[in-house]
Tab-separated table of C-alpha atoms in Angstrom:
chain	number	residue	atom	x	y	z
U	1	MET	CA	104.794	75.824	107.553
U	2	SER	CA	101.919	74.155	109.453
U	3	ARG	CA	101.880	74.746	113.227
U	4	ARG	CA	99.931	72.642	115.738
U	5	LEU	CA	97.910	74.940	117.959
U	6	PRO	CA	96.155	74.130	121.229
U	7	PRO	CA	92.359	73.785	121.004
U	8	LEU	CA	90.725	77.132	120.196
U	9	ASN	CA	88.193	76.805	123.033
U	10	ALA	CA	91.025	76.397	125.531
U	11	LEU	CA	92.813	79.448	124.174
U	12	LYS	CA	89.607	81.499	124.310
U	13	ALA	CA	88.911	80.390	127.867
U	14	PHE	CA	92.394	81.303	129.085
U	15	GLU	CA	92.419	84.635	127.206
U	16	ALA	CA	89.063	85.654	128.698
U	17	ALA	CA	90.123	84.597	132.202
U	18	ALA	CA	93.461	86.378	131.921
U	19	ARG	CA	91.834	89.560	130.615
U	20	THR	CA	88.929	89.655	133.115
U	21	GLY	CA	90.866	88.298	136.079
U	22	SER	CA	88.447	85.506	137.006
U	23	PHE	CA	86.963	82.254	135.756
U	24	THR	CA	83.490	83.530	136.703
U	25	ALA	CA	83.722	86.619	134.487
U	26	ALA	CA	85.240	84.575	131.665
U	27	ALA	CA	82.399	82.041	131.924
U	28	ALA	CA	79.788	84.804	131.736
U	29	GLU	CA	81.485	86.299	128.674
U	30	LEU	CA	81.791	82.974	126.863
U	31	GLY	CA	78.346	81.679	127.864
U	32	VAL	CA	79.631	78.539	129.618
U	33	SER	CA	79.973	77.386	133.201
U	34	GLN	CA	82.783	78.375	135.525
U	35	ALA	CA	83.743	74.717	135.806
U	36	ALA	CA	84.044	74.484	132.008
U	37	VAL	CA	86.433	77.443	131.923
U	38	SER	CA	88.494	75.936	134.723
U	39	GLN	CA	88.740	72.589	132.953
U	40	LEU	CA	89.695	74.185	129.621
U	41	VAL	CA	92.455	76.221	131.277
U	42	LYS	CA	93.763	73.159	133.137
U	43	GLY	CA	93.805	71.252	129.849
U	44	LEU	CA	95.776	74.051	128.186
U	45	GLU	CA	98.274	74.092	131.082
U	46	ALA	CA	98.698	70.326	130.795
U	47	ARG	CA	99.290	70.598	127.061
U	48	LEU	CA	101.863	73.367	127.518
U	49	GLY	CA	103.473	71.682	130.512
U	50	LEU	CA	103.441	74.823	132.630
U	51	ALA	CA	101.179	76.788	134.969
U	52	LEU	CA	99.399	79.855	133.613
U	53	PHE	CA	97.568	80.694	136.852
U	54	GLU	CA	98.457	80.476	140.517
U	55	ARG	CA	95.502	79.169	142.537
U	56	ARG	CA	95.458	80.013	146.223
U	57	GLY	CA	92.063	79.238	147.657
U	58	ASN	CA	89.597	81.530	145.909
U	59	VAL	CA	92.357	83.879	144.725
U	60	LEU	CA	93.423	83.548	141.083
U	61	SER	CA	96.533	85.259	139.751
U	62	LEU	CA	98.540	84.924	136.568
U	63	THR	CA	102.003	83.441	136.606
U	64	GLN	CA	104.796	85.351	134.879
U	65	ARG	CA	104.385	83.223	131.762
U	66	GLY	CA	100.616	83.510	131.872
U	67	ALA	CA	100.857	87.302	132.127
U	68	ALA	CA	103.040	87.355	129.013
U	69	TYR	CA	100.847	84.911	127.063
U	70	GLY	CA	97.479	86.573	127.694
U	71	PRO	CA	98.052	89.869	125.808
U	72	VAL	CA	99.425	87.943	122.819
U	73	LEU	CA	96.184	85.991	122.553
U	74	THR	CA	94.077	89.124	123.097
U	75	GLU	CA	95.873	90.870	120.243
U	76	ALA	CA	95.464	87.824	117.999
U	77	PHE	CA	91.732	87.493	118.695
U	78	ASP	CA	91.215	91.246	118.218
U	79	ARG	CA	93.023	91.035	114.868
U	80	ILE	CA	90.876	88.105	113.771
U	81	ALA	CA	87.715	89.989	114.784
U	82	LEU	CA	88.810	93.141	112.950
U	83	GLU	CA	89.724	91.306	109.766
U	84	THR	CA	86.445	89.366	109.909
U	85	GLU	CA	84.467	92.593	110.215
U	86	ARG	CA	86.463	94.164	107.394
U	87	LEU	CA	85.916	91.151	105.143
U	88	ALA	CA	82.186	91.041	105.839
U	89	ALA	CA	81.819	94.804	105.296
U	90	GLN	CA	83.680	94.879	101.973
U	91	PRO	CA	81.357	94.102	99.045
U	92	ASP	CA	82.923	91.797	96.473
U	93	HIS	CA	82.390	94.279	93.632
U	94	ILE	CA	84.055	97.306	95.320
U	95	LEU	CA	87.794	98.020	95.522
U	96	THR	CA	88.928	100.893	97.749
U	97	LEU	CA	92.420	101.885	96.627
U	98	ALA	CA	94.770	104.413	98.266
U	99	CYS	CA	97.505	106.171	96.290
U	100	GLY	CA	99.214	109.534	96.013
U	101	PRO	CA	97.815	112.321	93.821
U	102	THR	CA	100.574	112.030	91.190
U	103	VAL	CA	100.166	108.259	90.797
U	104	ALA	CA	96.433	108.792	90.442
U	105	MET	CA	96.564	111.760	88.026
U	106	ARG	CA	99.573	110.871	85.895
U	107	TRP	CA	99.347	107.074	85.758
U	108	LEU	CA	96.277	105.327	87.129
U	109	ILE	CA	93.271	107.467	86.187
U	110	PRO	CA	94.143	107.624	82.451
U	111	ARG	CA	94.247	103.800	82.453
U	112	LEU	CA	91.122	103.113	84.516
U	113	PRO	CA	88.714	103.264	81.529
U	114	GLU	CA	90.435	100.158	80.167
U	115	PHE	CA	89.890	98.335	83.469
U	116	HIS	CA	86.209	99.300	83.508
U	117	ARG	CA	85.777	98.136	79.922
U	118	ARG	CA	87.153	94.748	80.884
U	119	HIS	CA	85.367	94.545	84.243
U	120	PRO	CA	82.216	96.688	84.116
U	121	ARG	CA	80.699	95.174	87.276
U	122	PHE	CA	83.577	96.241	89.535
U	123	GLU	CA	83.786	99.664	91.181
U	124	VAL	CA	87.094	101.363	92.041
U	125	ARG	CA	87.043	103.994	94.777
U	126	LEU	CA	90.213	106.104	94.958
U	127	SER	CA	91.572	107.671	98.127
U	128	THR	CA	94.411	110.078	97.262
U	129	SER	CA	96.824	111.405	99.843
U	130	VAL	CA	100.560	112.111	100.093
U	131	THR	CA	100.655	111.181	103.778
U	132	VAL	CA	100.091	107.514	104.515
U	133	GLU	CA	97.309	106.920	107.033
U	134	GLU	CA	97.862	103.907	109.267
U	135	SER	CA	95.066	101.613	110.382
U	136	SER	CA	93.963	101.197	113.991
U	137	THR	CA	96.356	98.229	114.228
U	138	GLY	CA	99.344	100.225	112.933
U	139	SER	CA	99.214	98.713	109.462
U	140	LEU	CA	100.269	100.757	106.420
U	141	LEU	CA	96.748	100.244	105.032
U	142	ALA	CA	94.087	102.401	106.638
U	143	ASP	CA	90.909	100.742	107.867
U	144	GLY	CA	88.434	100.300	105.029
U	145	VAL	CA	91.150	100.362	102.336
U	146	THR	CA	91.581	97.187	100.294
U	147	ALA	CA	94.963	98.012	98.765
U	148	ALA	CA	97.386	100.855	98.099
U	149	ILE	CA	99.943	101.894	95.508
U	150	ARG	CA	102.894	103.291	97.436
U	151	LEU	CA	106.616	103.913	97.100
U	152	THR	CA	108.503	101.402	99.256
U	153	GLU	CA	111.795	99.539	99.499
U	154	ALA	CA	110.223	96.449	101.084
U	155	THR	CA	108.795	93.973	98.572
U	156	GLY	CA	107.271	90.547	99.020
U	157	LEU	CA	105.986	89.897	102.539
U	158	ARG	CA	106.766	93.074	104.479
U	159	PRO	CA	107.733	93.216	108.181
U	160	ASP	CA	104.262	94.618	108.958
U	161	GLY	CA	102.611	91.511	107.482
U	162	LEU	CA	101.463	93.166	104.257
U	163	MET	CA	102.266	91.998	100.727
U	164	ALA	CA	104.039	94.369	98.321
U	165	GLU	CA	104.224	93.567	94.595
U	166	PRO	CA	106.502	95.859	92.536
U	167	LEU	CA	104.845	97.771	89.688
U	168	PHE	CA	107.629	100.057	88.416
U	169	THR	CA	110.863	101.621	89.627
U	170	ALA	CA	111.343	105.119	90.974
U	171	ASP	CA	114.258	106.113	88.702
U	172	LEU	CA	114.508	109.901	88.303
U	173	PHE	CA	115.401	111.932	85.204
U	174	PRO	CA	114.827	115.570	84.143
U	175	VAL	CA	112.096	116.529	81.672
U	176	ALA	CA	111.207	119.850	80.084
U	177	ALA	CA	109.041	121.341	77.373
U	178	PRO	CA	110.717	121.279	73.928
U	179	SER	CA	111.359	125.051	74.028
U	180	VAL	CA	113.274	124.687	77.304
U	181	ALA	CA	114.972	121.394	76.416
U	182	ALA	CA	116.429	123.007	73.281
U	183	ARG	CA	118.748	125.014	75.543
U	184	LEU	CA	120.060	121.897	77.318
U	185	ARG	CA	122.923	119.889	75.841
U	186	ARG	CA	124.687	118.725	78.990
U	187	PRO	CA	123.849	118.788	82.732
U	188	THR	CA	125.992	121.884	83.305
U	189	ASP	CA	123.504	123.771	81.093
U	190	LEU	CA	121.059	123.581	84.006
U	191	THR	CA	122.950	126.490	85.564
U	192	GLY	CA	120.654	129.493	85.434
U	193	GLU	CA	117.582	127.395	84.560
U	194	THR	CA	114.529	127.120	86.813
U	195	LEU	CA	114.360	123.772	88.593
U	196	LEU	CA	110.928	122.612	89.712
U	197	HIS	CA	110.979	121.106	93.221
U	198	VAL	CA	108.423	119.139	95.254
U	199	ARG	CA	108.187	119.945	98.962
U	200	HIS	CA	107.757	116.402	100.277
U	201	ALA	CA	110.595	115.147	98.032
U	202	GLU	CA	113.288	117.759	98.654
U	203	ASP	CA	116.063	115.171	98.284
U	204	GLU	CA	115.311	114.262	94.652
U	205	TRP	CA	117.040	117.094	92.805
U	206	PRO	CA	120.144	116.841	95.049
U	207	ILE	CA	120.280	113.085	94.341
U	208	TRP	CA	120.184	113.617	90.579
U	209	LEU	CA	122.549	116.622	90.586
U	210	ARG	CA	125.086	114.741	92.678
U	211	ALA	CA	124.962	111.790	90.261
U	212	ALA	CA	125.535	114.240	87.397
U	213	GLY	CA	128.620	115.629	89.134
U	214	LEU	CA	126.995	118.948	90.002
U	215	ALA	CA	126.529	120.794	93.275
U	216	PRO	CA	123.470	119.340	95.038
U	217	LYS	CA	122.267	122.827	96.065
U	218	MET	CA	122.365	124.155	92.524
U	219	GLY	CA	119.073	125.577	91.356
U	220	THR	CA	117.566	126.211	94.785
U	221	ALA	CA	117.758	129.980	94.306
U	222	GLY	CA	114.944	131.064	92.017
U	223	ALA	CA	113.442	127.573	92.010
U	224	LEU	CA	109.706	126.929	91.952
U	225	TRP	CA	108.234	124.681	94.637
U	226	PHE	CA	105.054	122.596	94.460
U	227	ASP	CA	103.072	120.351	96.803
U	228	PHE	CA	102.832	117.414	94.396
U	229	HIS	CA	104.899	115.931	91.561
U	230	ALA	CA	101.859	116.234	89.291
U	231	PHE	CA	101.941	120.029	89.638
U	232	ALA	CA	105.683	120.183	88.933
U	233	LEU	CA	105.191	118.076	85.794
U	234	GLN	CA	102.364	120.334	84.651
U	235	ALA	CA	104.630	123.350	85.193
U	236	ALA	CA	107.274	121.635	83.033
U	237	LEU	CA	104.663	121.043	80.322
U	238	ASP	CA	103.834	124.757	80.484
U	239	GLY	CA	107.496	125.702	79.982
U	240	LEU	CA	108.104	127.058	83.493
U	241	GLY	CA	111.237	124.986	84.126
U	242	ILE	CA	112.704	121.507	84.422
U	243	ALA	CA	111.081	118.811	86.568
U	244	LEU	CA	112.234	115.404	87.693
U	245	ALA	CA	110.053	112.606	86.394
U	246	ARG	CA	109.536	108.863	86.563
U	247	ARG	CA	109.024	107.053	83.267
U	248	PRO	CA	105.420	105.812	83.805
U	249	PHE	CA	104.240	109.310	84.737
U	250	VAL	CA	105.453	110.923	81.513
U	251	ALA	CA	105.570	108.089	78.951
U	252	GLU	CA	102.700	109.477	76.871
U	253	ASP	CA	104.047	113.046	77.034
U	254	LEU	CA	107.493	111.900	75.881
U	255	ALA	CA	106.005	109.836	73.056
U	256	ALA	CA	103.870	112.774	71.901
U	257	GLY	CA	106.746	115.256	72.126
U	258	ARG	CA	105.059	117.401	74.767
U	259	LEU	CA	108.011	116.728	77.061
U	260	VAL	CA	111.659	115.977	76.285
U	261	ALA	CA	114.246	114.125	78.391
U	262	PRO	CA	117.386	116.140	77.477
U	263	PHE	CA	119.908	113.887	79.259
U	264	ASP	CA	120.573	110.146	79.312
U	265	LEU	CA	121.198	110.045	83.057
U	266	SER	CA	118.468	108.263	85.034
U	267	VAL	CA	119.143	107.833	88.759
U	268	PRO	CA	117.589	105.068	90.910
U	269	LYS	CA	116.116	106.210	94.204
U	270	GLY	CA	116.324	102.781	95.826
U	271	ALA	CA	112.593	102.111	95.958
U	272	ALA	CA	109.749	100.965	93.748
U	273	TRP	CA	106.058	101.708	93.390
U	274	CYS	CA	104.262	98.658	94.728
U	275	LEU	CA	100.757	97.296	95.041
U	276	ILE	CA	100.342	96.770	98.788
U	277	TYR	CA	97.609	94.601	100.272
U	278	ARG	CA	96.791	92.312	103.163
U	279	PRO	CA	97.347	88.571	102.637
U	280	GLY	CA	93.963	87.081	101.829
U	281	ALA	CA	92.786	90.063	99.769
U	282	GLU	CA	93.124	87.788	96.722
U	283	THR	CA	89.766	86.285	97.717
U	284	ILE	CA	88.006	89.600	96.985
U	285	PRO	CA	86.903	89.416	93.314
U	286	ALA	CA	87.264	93.156	92.636
U	287	PHE	CA	90.805	93.216	94.015
U	288	GLU	CA	91.942	90.070	92.229
U	289	ALA	CA	90.618	91.375	88.907
U	290	PHE	CA	92.396	94.711	89.466
U	291	ARG	CA	95.628	92.973	90.510
U	292	ALA	CA	95.607	90.754	87.436
U	293	TRP	CA	94.907	93.785	85.229
U	294	LEU	CA	97.846	95.704	86.709
U	295	ARG	CA	100.142	92.820	85.908
């Protein structure tokens, strides 16, 4: 939807005057005369049909509405400046992508050679972390990061102004090495087996066990705990126990018979892995090529 905005020069003049507290300081900052600032602010007030400043002799003070309007404009101009700096600093051929270690190790990195074969001039720089670092503006994307692959329930245009395009679901199901899976015919056979847990996802086994009609605390005694899903899956490959997996992370292992899914029960977790990016990132050639390749 197109919105009619007041003239940008008038908005800049008022914002500078509101922030600095005087037309003189605003004029010095903007490189114009004090009279020009005064006229621009008066024009903005006339357009809005309300007073933004109270003028009493040489004393200038913001009205209640002016005091509320000024910080909004300051935040908007700061955001524009930040995004402009980010855009200018990001070379067209480089994509800085944030994702968790398991997504990187079990899904993305094995597929990156195909992307580089198709797009040899583009460079992908991975930043892997379980904790999500926010930017200086509170955005889910850290400063200097073009996009991220994260688990989220919000898709489309998110409340924080970012775009989120679903890649695959987060449905959970148990996997084990063939020697371990041979002992499992039904979920109750998990009793006495070693369950492989992940510390930052303590709720996952209880979710699956509850869906299978079992006690959610089953398997906590004698369980093995890991920092990342990738480590739990590797432990399952090595026959140390049963891990919970998501299909994209183990598709090749299941196809090759290195892992077995002994039960048919797959439980949704209510979220999806999404490609998250700022609106406008589509103009960056490296990102748009990567986005199209993911699709």
